[in-house]
Amino acid sequence: MHFEHTHLLYFSPTATTKIILNQIAKGIGKHISSVTDITKPDIRHLPTPEFKNSLVLIGAPVYGGRLPKEAADYIKTIKAKDCLAVPVVLYGNREFEDALLELKNILMDCGFVPLAAGAFIGEHSFSSRDFPIALNRPDRQDLETALLFGEKIAGLVSQTSNLSDIAPVDVPGNFPYKKGTAFGSFSFIDVKDACDDCGICITACPKNAIDPDDHWATRDETCIYCCACIKACPLNARIMKDSPIRDKAKWLSENCALRKEPQMFLPG
Ligand SMILES: Cc1cc2nc3c(=O)[nH]c(=O)nc-3n(C[C@H](O)[C@H](O)[C@H](O)COP(=O)(O)O)c2cc1C
Ligand code: SF4
Ligand code: SF4
């Protein structure tokens, strides 16, 4: 089957989803017509794309075994006609639970036919030098798997003659979905004196949760604990202070150390 376009769309505060989606696209080997990065809040306020006669790779991280609300709410508004989709989730070596099924179901409601799906591992957002969790993932091995996944997708597309012949790919997960983790609202970031007010953390935040006039002030009720600001700070001046998130990071580091491998879900 021939598609006029290949598109990428992702939400990726700490960039692991972005890296894997680009690597899968490299494996597919087609020209990429558009890349929609919905991480930044301003982009999510723009009109959503309408895809036609395309193959679309759509990725998001796993938050509490579900999709981040910001990603799910946006993706639900996409419209697709005569399109195949490849849903992909990135998780921090704990579990992805219902997130991939949730993404697949949302894409079907948008009008996509989900051809194949993937669950890959990225360094956990809460990972730090003190509490490493899936440190430096995706690594070389993960990237090779993502490339291979892309090649398999290209093979499947070329073997397909009609969209209506394709059954939506099976993925693990339960419906009704599990409840996402509600951490509540609390302060979990400290800013050290080393901060030079460069503003990089503000630009990195997917929720506009950092006061542009005071980089030390985070709006706790808006923050989604994605840790993009902590990881983006060039001076390591933003750190995780004692909080339920730091406790969780310690627990994950101790209990989710056994390496998990990416999973590809393919038809048949
Ligand atoms: C609030 C929150 C909840 C998370 N929940 C999970 C989870 O349930 N299971 C898991 O393995 N990783 C979990 N993670 C880790 C992310 O899924 C993982 O680090 C992912 O690679 C981040 O993607 P990104 O780099 O594209 O932002 C969570 C991260 C955050 C910030
Ligand atoms: S990125 Fe770091 S150094 Fe720059 S303003 Fe934010 S906390 Fe300060
Ligand atoms: S302030 Fe909160 S939402 Fe914004 S980047 Fe930092 S952790 Fe993420």
mmCIF file of C-alpha atoms and ligand atoms in Angstrom:
data_model
loop_
_atom_site.group_PDB
_atom_site.id
_atom_site.type_symbol
_atom_site.label_atom_id
_atom_site.label_comp_id
_atom_site.label_asym_id
_atom_site.label_seq_id
_atom_site.Cartn_x
_atom_site.Cartn_y
_atom_site.Cartn_z
ATOM 1 C CA MET A 1 0.000 0.000 0.000
ATOM 2 C CA HIS A 2 1.229 3.514 -0.717
ATOM 3 C CA PHE A 3 0.764 6.389 1.704
ATOM 4 C CA GLU A 4 1.238 9.940 0.584
ATOM 5 C CA HIS A 5 2.611 11.043 3.943
ATOM 6 C CA THR A 6 4.340 9.865 7.113
ATOM 7 C CA HIS A 7 3.818 12.026 10.206
ATOM 8 C CA LEU A 8 5.150 12.020 13.791
ATOM 9 C CA LEU A 9 3.299 13.374 16.802
ATOM 10 C CA TYR A 10 4.471 13.132 20.408
ATOM 11 C CA PHE A 11 4.311 14.485 23.956
ATOM 12 C CA SER A 12 7.762 14.131 25.511
ATOM 13 C CA PRO A 13 8.839 16.313 28.461
ATOM 14 C CA THR A 14 12.187 14.533 28.961
ATOM 15 C CA ALA A 15 12.681 13.593 25.273
ATOM 16 C CA THR A 16 12.824 9.766 25.478
ATOM 17 C CA THR A 17 9.559 9.410 23.506
ATOM 18 C CA LYS A 18 10.859 11.866 20.925
ATOM 19 C CA ILE A 19 14.105 9.879 20.491
ATOM 20 C CA ILE A 20 12.328 6.541 20.030
ATOM 21 C CA LEU A 21 9.718 7.908 17.611
ATOM 22 C CA ASN A 22 12.448 9.449 15.448
ATOM 23 C CA GLN A 23 14.372 6.180 15.456
ATOM 24 C CA ILE A 24 11.280 4.182 14.414
ATOM 25 C CA ALA A 25 10.735 6.714 11.621
ATOM 26 C CA LYS A 26 14.356 6.195 10.511
ATOM 27 C CA GLY A 27 13.652 2.459 10.273
ATOM 28 C CA ILE A 28 10.540 3.101 8.168
ATOM 29 C CA GLY A 29 12.822 5.007 5.815
ATOM 30 C CA LYS A 30 10.266 7.379 4.285
ATOM 31 C CA HIS A 31 10.365 11.149 4.074
ATOM 32 C CA ILE A 32 8.695 12.656 7.166
ATOM 33 C CA SER A 33 6.031 15.147 6.090
ATOM 34 C CA SER A 34 5.469 16.694 9.522
ATOM 35 C CA VAL A 35 6.563 16.485 13.148
ATOM 36 C CA THR A 36 4.086 17.733 15.757
ATOM 37 C CA ASP A 37 5.650 18.061 19.193
ATOM 38 C CA ILE A 38 2.748 18.694 21.595
ATOM 39 C CA THR A 39 4.949 18.964 24.697
ATOM 40 C CA LYS A 40 4.818 22.751 24.938
ATOM 41 C CA PRO A 41 1.512 24.240 26.122
ATOM 42 C CA ASP A 42 1.271 26.830 23.325
ATOM 43 C CA ILE A 43 1.251 24.083 20.662
ATOM 44 C CA ARG A 44 -1.606 22.291 22.412
ATOM 45 C CA HIS A 45 -3.735 25.417 21.998
ATOM 46 C CA LEU A 46 -3.342 25.411 18.194
ATOM 47 C CA PRO A 47 -5.965 23.665 16.031
ATOM 48 C CA THR A 48 -5.341 19.898 15.937
ATOM 49 C CA PRO A 49 -4.167 18.262 12.705
ATOM 50 C CA GLU A 50 -6.421 16.382 10.306
ATOM 51 C CA PHE A 51 -4.492 13.514 8.715
ATOM 52 C CA LYS A 52 -5.428 11.960 5.355
ATOM 53 C CA ASN A 53 -3.957 8.982 3.509
ATOM 54 C CA SER A 54 -1.013 8.824 5.924
ATOM 55 C CA LEU A 55 0.986 6.648 8.255
ATOM 56 C CA VAL A 56 1.161 8.413 11.635
ATOM 57 C CA LEU A 57 3.465 7.503 14.545
ATOM 58 C CA ILE A 58 2.048 8.793 17.830
ATOM 59 C CA GLY A 59 3.944 8.581 21.114
ATOM 60 C CA ALA A 60 3.543 9.500 24.770
ATOM 61 C CA PRO A 61 5.082 8.573 28.123
ATOM 62 C CA VAL A 62 3.344 6.417 30.720
ATOM 63 C CA TYR A 63 2.244 8.273 33.848
ATOM 64 C CA GLY A 64 0.821 6.013 36.562
ATOM 65 C CA GLY A 65 0.062 3.265 34.029
ATOM 66 C CA ARG A 66 -1.994 5.668 31.905
ATOM 67 C CA LEU A 67 -1.383 8.455 29.402
ATOM 68 C CA PRO A 68 -0.581 11.937 30.711
ATOM 69 C CA LYS A 69 -3.873 13.850 30.643
ATOM 70 C CA GLU A 70 -2.292 16.655 28.565
ATOM 71 C CA ALA A 71 -1.371 14.171 25.811
ATOM 72 C CA ALA A 72 -4.643 12.224 25.907
ATOM 73 C CA ASP A 73 -6.820 15.359 25.788
ATOM 74 C CA TYR A 74 -4.986 16.656 22.723
ATOM 75 C CA ILE A 75 -4.761 13.364 20.815
ATOM 76 C CA LYS A 76 -8.524 12.804 21.275
ATOM 77 C CA THR A 77 -9.194 15.847 19.073
ATOM 78 C CA ILE A 78 -7.172 14.603 16.045
ATOM 79 C CA LYS A 79 -9.141 13.554 12.967
ATOM 80 C CA ALA A 80 -7.924 10.831 10.616
ATOM 81 C CA LYS A 81 -9.200 9.594 7.251
ATOM 82 C CA ASP A 82 -7.673 6.595 5.450
ATOM 83 C CA CYS A 83 -4.768 6.496 7.904
ATOM 84 C CA LEU A 84 -2.719 3.858 9.674
ATOM 85 C CA ALA A 85 -1.371 4.651 13.144
ATOM 86 C CA VAL A 86 1.465 3.242 15.219
ATOM 87 C CA PRO A 87 0.861 4.000 18.926
ATOM 88 C CA VAL A 88 4.035 3.975 21.035
ATOM 89 C CA VAL A 89 4.477 4.456 24.793
ATOM 90 C CA LEU A 90 7.668 5.064 26.756
ATOM 91 C CA TYR A 91 7.863 3.903 30.371
ATOM 92 C CA GLY A 92 10.479 4.063 33.094
ATOM 93 C CA ASN A 93 11.150 0.332 33.587
ATOM 94 C CA ARG A 94 8.254 -0.203 36.030
ATOM 95 C CA GLU A 95 5.147 -1.109 33.960
ATOM 96 C CA PHE A 96 3.073 0.430 31.179
ATOM 97 C CA GLU A 97 -0.202 -1.174 32.359
ATOM 98 C CA ASP A 98 -3.175 0.347 30.442
ATOM 99 C CA ALA A 99 -1.387 3.233 28.700
ATOM 100 C CA LEU A 100 -0.827 1.541 25.331
ATOM 101 C CA LEU A 101 -4.396 0.230 25.173
ATOM 102 C CA GLU A 102 -5.660 3.699 26.079
ATOM 103 C CA LEU A 103 -3.591 5.249 23.263
ATOM 104 C CA LYS A 104 -4.698 2.617 20.752
ATOM 105 C CA ASN A 105 -8.383 3.102 21.672
ATOM 106 C CA ILE A 106 -8.139 6.891 21.430
ATOM 107 C CA LEU A 107 -6.539 6.578 17.977
ATOM 108 C CA MET A 108 -9.316 4.260 16.799
ATOM 109 C CA ASP A 109 -11.907 6.794 17.982
ATOM 110 C CA CYS A 110 -10.049 9.424 15.913
ATOM 111 C CA GLY A 111 -10.515 7.257 12.796
ATOM 112 C CA PHE A 112 -7.087 5.562 12.602
ATOM 113 C CA VAL A 113 -6.445 1.875 11.974
ATOM 114 C CA PRO A 114 -3.667 0.894 14.457
ATOM 115 C CA LEU A 115 -1.309 -1.318 12.431
ATOM 116 C CA ALA A 116 1.395 -2.043 15.034
ATOM 117 C CA ALA A 117 2.287 -0.741 18.492
ATOM 118 C CA GLY A 118 5.307 -0.474 20.756
ATOM 119 C CA ALA A 119 6.225 -0.120 24.432
ATOM 120 C CA PHE A 120 9.784 1.121 24.948
ATOM 121 C CA ILE A 121 11.802 1.995 28.029
ATOM 122 C CA GLY A 122 13.153 5.460 28.781
ATOM 123 C CA GLU A 123 15.112 6.745 31.761
ATOM 124 C CA HIS A 124 12.504 7.387 34.435
ATOM 125 C CA SER A 125 11.541 11.037 34.807
ATOM 126 C CA PHE A 126 12.261 10.729 38.567
ATOM 127 C CA SER A 127 15.710 9.165 37.982
ATOM 128 C CA SER A 128 18.709 11.053 39.379
ATOM 129 C CA ARG A 129 22.321 10.400 40.317
ATOM 130 C CA ASP A 130 21.141 9.479 43.846
ATOM 131 C CA PHE A 131 18.313 7.245 42.614
ATOM 132 C CA PRO A 132 19.020 5.963 39.079
ATOM 133 C CA ILE A 133 16.060 4.313 37.329
ATOM 134 C CA ALA A 134 16.600 2.953 33.801
ATOM 135 C CA LEU A 135 19.559 5.326 33.600
ATOM 136 C CA ASN A 136 20.508 6.425 30.060
ATOM 137 C CA ARG A 137 17.670 4.524 28.376
ATOM 138 C CA PRO A 138 16.923 4.388 25.550
ATOM 139 C CA ASP A 139 20.426 3.027 24.975
ATOM 140 C CA ARG A 140 22.098 1.598 21.850
ATOM 141 C CA GLN A 141 20.221 -1.704 22.162
ATOM 142 C CA ASP A 142 16.869 0.109 22.480
ATOM 143 C CA LEU A 143 17.676 2.221 19.420
ATOM 144 C CA GLU A 144 18.490 -0.894 17.389
ATOM 145 C CA THR A 145 15.129 -2.376 18.396
ATOM 146 C CA ALA A 146 13.337 0.837 17.440
ATOM 147 C CA LEU A 147 15.063 0.814 14.039
ATOM 148 C CA LEU A 148 14.060 -2.826 13.496
ATOM 149 C CA PHE A 149 10.493 -1.992 14.533
ATOM 150 C CA GLY A 150 10.435 0.732 11.868
ATOM 151 C CA GLU A 151 11.702 -1.707 9.239
ATOM 152 C CA LYS A 152 8.970 -4.199 10.203
ATOM 153 C CA ILE A 153 6.333 -1.460 9.931
ATOM 154 C CA ALA A 154 7.594 -0.556 6.441
ATOM 155 C CA GLY A 155 7.355 -4.261 5.465
ATOM 156 C CA LEU A 156 3.793 -4.519 6.786
ATOM 157 C CA VAL A 157 2.701 -1.392 4.941
ATOM 158 C CA SER A 158 4.152 -2.652 1.639
ATOM 159 C CA GLN A 159 2.375 -6.029 2.049
ATOM 160 C CA THR A 160 -1.010 -4.367 2.671
ATOM 161 C CA SER A 161 -3.225 -3.693 -0.308
ATOM 162 C CA ASN A 162 -6.357 -2.395 1.398
ATOM 163 C CA LEU A 163 -6.896 -0.525 4.667
ATOM 164 C CA SER A 164 -10.141 -2.404 5.324
ATOM 165 C CA ASP A 165 -8.202 -5.725 5.366
ATOM 166 C CA ILE A 166 -6.274 -4.678 8.483
ATOM 167 C CA ALA A 167 -7.457 -5.751 11.936
ATOM 168 C CA PRO A 168 -6.421 -3.349 14.731
ATOM 169 C CA VAL A 169 -3.302 -4.731 16.422
ATOM 170 C CA ASP A 170 -3.752 -6.429 19.816
ATOM 171 C CA VAL A 171 -2.025 -4.746 22.758
ATOM 172 C CA PRO A 172 -1.973 -5.584 26.482
ATOM 173 C CA GLY A 173 -4.046 -3.610 28.972
ATOM 174 C CA ASN A 174 -7.435 -3.642 30.661
ATOM 175 C CA PHE A 175 -10.617 -1.699 30.154
ATOM 176 C CA PRO A 176 -11.965 -0.066 32.300
ATOM 177 C CA TYR A 177 -8.501 1.429 32.694
ATOM 178 C CA LYS A 178 -6.748 1.599 36.042
ATOM 179 C CA LYS A 179 -6.995 4.906 37.887
ATOM 180 C CA GLY A 180 -3.969 7.112 37.154
ATOM 181 C CA THR A 181 -1.730 8.009 40.106
ATOM 182 C CA ALA A 182 -2.942 11.134 41.872
ATOM 183 C CA PHE A 183 0.094 12.501 43.702
ATOM 184 C CA GLY A 184 -1.852 15.501 44.988
ATOM 185 C CA SER A 185 -0.384 18.978 44.985
ATOM 186 C CA PHE A 186 2.855 19.677 46.837
ATOM 187 C CA SER A 187 6.202 21.325 46.382
ATOM 188 C CA PHE A 188 8.967 18.934 45.303
ATOM 189 C CA ILE A 189 11.630 21.198 43.765
ATOM 190 C CA ASP A 190 14.343 23.249 45.427
ATOM 191 C CA VAL A 191 16.380 25.828 43.545
ATOM 192 C CA LYS A 192 19.980 26.225 44.630
ATOM 193 C CA ASP A 193 21.956 29.475 44.767
ATOM 194 C CA ALA A 194 23.869 28.304 41.670
ATOM 195 C CA CYS A 195 20.818 29.338 39.570
ATOM 196 C CA ASP A 196 21.840 32.130 37.171
ATOM 197 C CA ASP A 197 18.295 32.965 36.010
ATOM 198 C CA CYS A 198 18.915 31.667 32.476
ATOM 199 C CA GLY A 199 15.228 30.716 32.100
ATOM 200 C CA ILE A 200 15.859 27.351 30.396
ATOM 201 C CA CYS A 201 13.651 25.583 32.953
ATOM 202 C CA ILE A 202 10.734 27.858 32.047
ATOM 203 C CA THR A 203 11.045 26.982 28.370
ATOM 204 C CA ALA A 204 11.283 23.264 29.193
ATOM 205 C CA CYS A 205 8.089 23.175 31.273
ATOM 206 C CA PRO A 206 5.104 21.618 29.443
ATOM 207 C CA LYS A 207 2.635 23.289 31.824
ATOM 208 C CA ASN A 208 3.881 26.882 32.205
ATOM 209 C CA ALA A 209 4.176 26.020 35.886
ATOM 210 C CA ILE A 210 7.296 28.114 36.576
ATOM 211 C CA ASP A 211 6.844 31.815 37.221
ATOM 212 C CA PRO A 212 8.680 33.663 34.379
ATOM 213 C CA ASP A 213 9.541 36.454 36.808
ATOM 214 C CA ASP A 214 10.745 34.145 39.562
ATOM 215 C CA HIS A 215 12.408 30.861 38.534
ATOM 216 C CA TRP A 216 12.333 29.788 42.144
ATOM 217 C CA ALA A 217 8.532 29.756 42.229
ATOM 218 C CA THR A 218 6.754 26.677 40.842
ATOM 219 C CA ARG A 219 2.954 26.619 40.705
ATOM 220 C CA ASP A 220 2.495 23.314 42.532
ATOM 221 C CA GLU A 221 -1.175 22.997 41.563
ATOM 222 C CA THR A 222 -0.232 23.100 37.848
ATOM 223 C CA CYS A 223 2.971 20.992 37.929
ATOM 224 C CA ILE A 224 2.688 17.412 36.614
ATOM 225 C CA TYR A 225 6.026 16.263 38.187
ATOM 226 C CA CYS A 226 7.460 15.518 34.730
ATOM 227 C CA CYS A 227 10.964 16.660 35.857
ATOM 228 C CA ALA A 228 11.674 18.297 32.474
ATOM 229 C CA CYS A 229 12.844 21.455 34.266
ATOM 230 C CA ILE A 230 15.204 19.509 36.556
ATOM 231 C CA LYS A 231 16.756 17.625 33.634
ATOM 232 C CA ALA A 232 17.031 20.752 31.465
ATOM 233 C CA CYS A 233 18.882 22.913 34.024
ATOM 234 C CA PRO A 234 22.486 23.282 32.774
ATOM 235 C CA LEU A 235 23.768 24.122 36.273
ATOM 236 C CA ASN A 236 21.964 21.305 38.115
ATOM 237 C CA ALA A 237 20.437 24.067 40.203
ATOM 238 C CA ARG A 238 16.938 22.542 40.264
ATOM 239 C CA ILE A 239 16.825 19.528 42.541
ATOM 240 C CA MET A 240 14.193 17.206 43.951
ATOM 241 C CA LYS A 241 13.700 17.968 47.617
ATOM 242 C CA ASP A 242 12.297 15.597 50.283
ATOM 243 C CA SER A 243 8.787 14.858 49.038
ATOM 244 C CA PRO A 244 6.537 11.959 47.971
ATOM 245 C CA ILE A 245 8.230 12.123 44.511
ATOM 246 C CA ARG A 246 11.704 11.680 46.008
ATOM 247 C CA ASP A 247 10.358 8.780 48.127
ATOM 248 C CA LYS A 248 8.897 7.234 44.976
ATOM 249 C CA ALA A 249 12.200 7.708 43.123
ATOM 250 C CA LYS A 250 14.035 5.866 45.916
ATOM 251 C CA TRP A 251 11.482 3.038 45.836
ATOM 252 C CA LEU A 252 11.657 2.716 42.028
ATOM 253 C CA SER A 253 15.451 2.736 42.066
ATOM 254 C CA GLU A 254 15.472 -0.122 44.588
ATOM 255 C CA ASN A 255 12.573 -2.151 43.189
ATOM 256 C CA CYS A 256 12.626 -1.658 39.408
ATOM 257 C CA ALA A 257 16.313 -2.211 38.750
ATOM 258 C CA LEU A 258 15.897 -5.381 36.653
ATOM 259 C CA ARG A 259 16.214 -4.366 32.997
ATOM 260 C CA LYS A 260 13.037 -4.632 30.918
ATOM 261 C CA GLU A 261 13.144 -4.872 27.132
ATOM 262 C CA PRO A 262 11.057 -3.049 24.539
ATOM 263 C CA GLN A 263 8.000 -4.859 23.205
ATOM 264 C CA MET A 264 6.726 -4.673 19.628
ATOM 265 C CA PHE A 265 3.122 -5.612 18.896
ATOM 266 C CA LEU A 266 2.595 -6.708 15.310
ATOM 267 C CA PRO A 267 -0.391 -8.232 13.505
ATOM 268 C CA GLY A 268 -0.822 -12.007 13.211
HETATM 269 C C1 LIG B 1 4.138 11.549 36.910
HETATM 270 C C2 LIG B 1 4.883 10.403 36.295
HETATM 271 C C3 LIG B 1 4.381 9.114 36.378
HETATM 272 C C4 LIG B 1 5.078 8.044 35.798
HETATM 273 N N1 LIG B 1 4.524 6.783 35.862
HETATM 274 C C5 LIG B 1 5.202 5.744 35.330
HETATM 275 C C6 LIG B 1 4.662 4.417 35.393
HETATM 276 O O1 LIG B 1 3.523 4.196 35.802
HETATM 277 N N2 LIG B 1 5.415 3.375 34.949
HETATM 278 C C7 LIG B 1 6.690 3.567 34.466
HETATM 279 O O2 LIG B 1 7.369 2.577 34.179
HETATM 280 N N3 LIG B 1 7.201 4.827 34.316
HETATM 281 C C8 LIG B 1 6.485 5.904 34.727
HETATM 282 N N4 LIG B 1 6.996 7.172 34.583
HETATM 283 C C9 LIG B 1 8.267 7.373 33.848
HETATM 284 C C10 LIG B 1 8.056 7.801 32.392
HETATM 285 O O3 LIG B 1 7.045 7.038 31.781
HETATM 286 C C11 LIG B 1 9.362 7.595 31.606
HETATM 287 O O4 LIG B 1 10.426 8.230 32.242
HETATM 288 C C12 LIG B 1 9.276 8.075 30.168
HETATM 289 O O5 LIG B 1 10.423 7.612 29.486
HETATM 290 C C13 LIG B 1 9.221 9.598 30.067
HETATM 291 O O6 LIG B 1 8.988 9.975 28.721
HETATM 292 P P1 LIG B 1 9.534 11.377 28.103
HETATM 293 O O7 LIG B 1 11.040 11.310 28.222
HETATM 294 O O8 LIG B 1 9.096 11.336 26.701
HETATM 295 O O9 LIG B 1 8.976 12.474 28.921
HETATM 296 C C14 LIG B 1 6.319 8.269 35.140
HETATM 297 C C15 LIG B 1 6.812 9.572 35.035
HETATM 298 C C16 LIG B 1 6.106 10.628 35.607
HETATM 299 C C17 LIG B 1 6.650 12.025 35.471
HETATM 300 S S1 SF4 B 2 17.484 26.362 34.213
HETATM 301 FE FE1 SF4 B 2 18.570 26.227 36.177
HETATM 302 S S2 SF4 B 2 19.977 27.949 36.160
HETATM 303 FE FE2 SF4 B 2 18.463 28.346 34.555
HETATM 304 S S3 SF4 B 2 16.835 29.564 35.580
HETATM 305 FE FE3 SF4 B 2 16.238 27.430 35.724
HETATM 306 S S4 SF4 B 2 17.015 26.757 37.725
HETATM 307 FE FE4 SF4 B 2 18.109 28.641 37.202
HETATM 308 S S1 SF4 B 3 7.602 22.717 36.966
HETATM 309 FE FE1 SF4 B 3 6.589 20.718 37.082
HETATM 310 S S2 SF4 B 3 5.486 20.529 35.119
HETATM 311 FE FE2 SF4 B 3 7.019 22.138 34.857
HETATM 312 S S3 SF4 B 3 8.806 21.097 34.024
HETATM 313 FE FE3 SF4 B 3 9.082 21.169 36.234
HETATM 314 S S4 SF4 B 3 8.260 19.223 36.981
HETATM 315 FE FE4 SF4 B 3 7.461 19.518 34.857
#
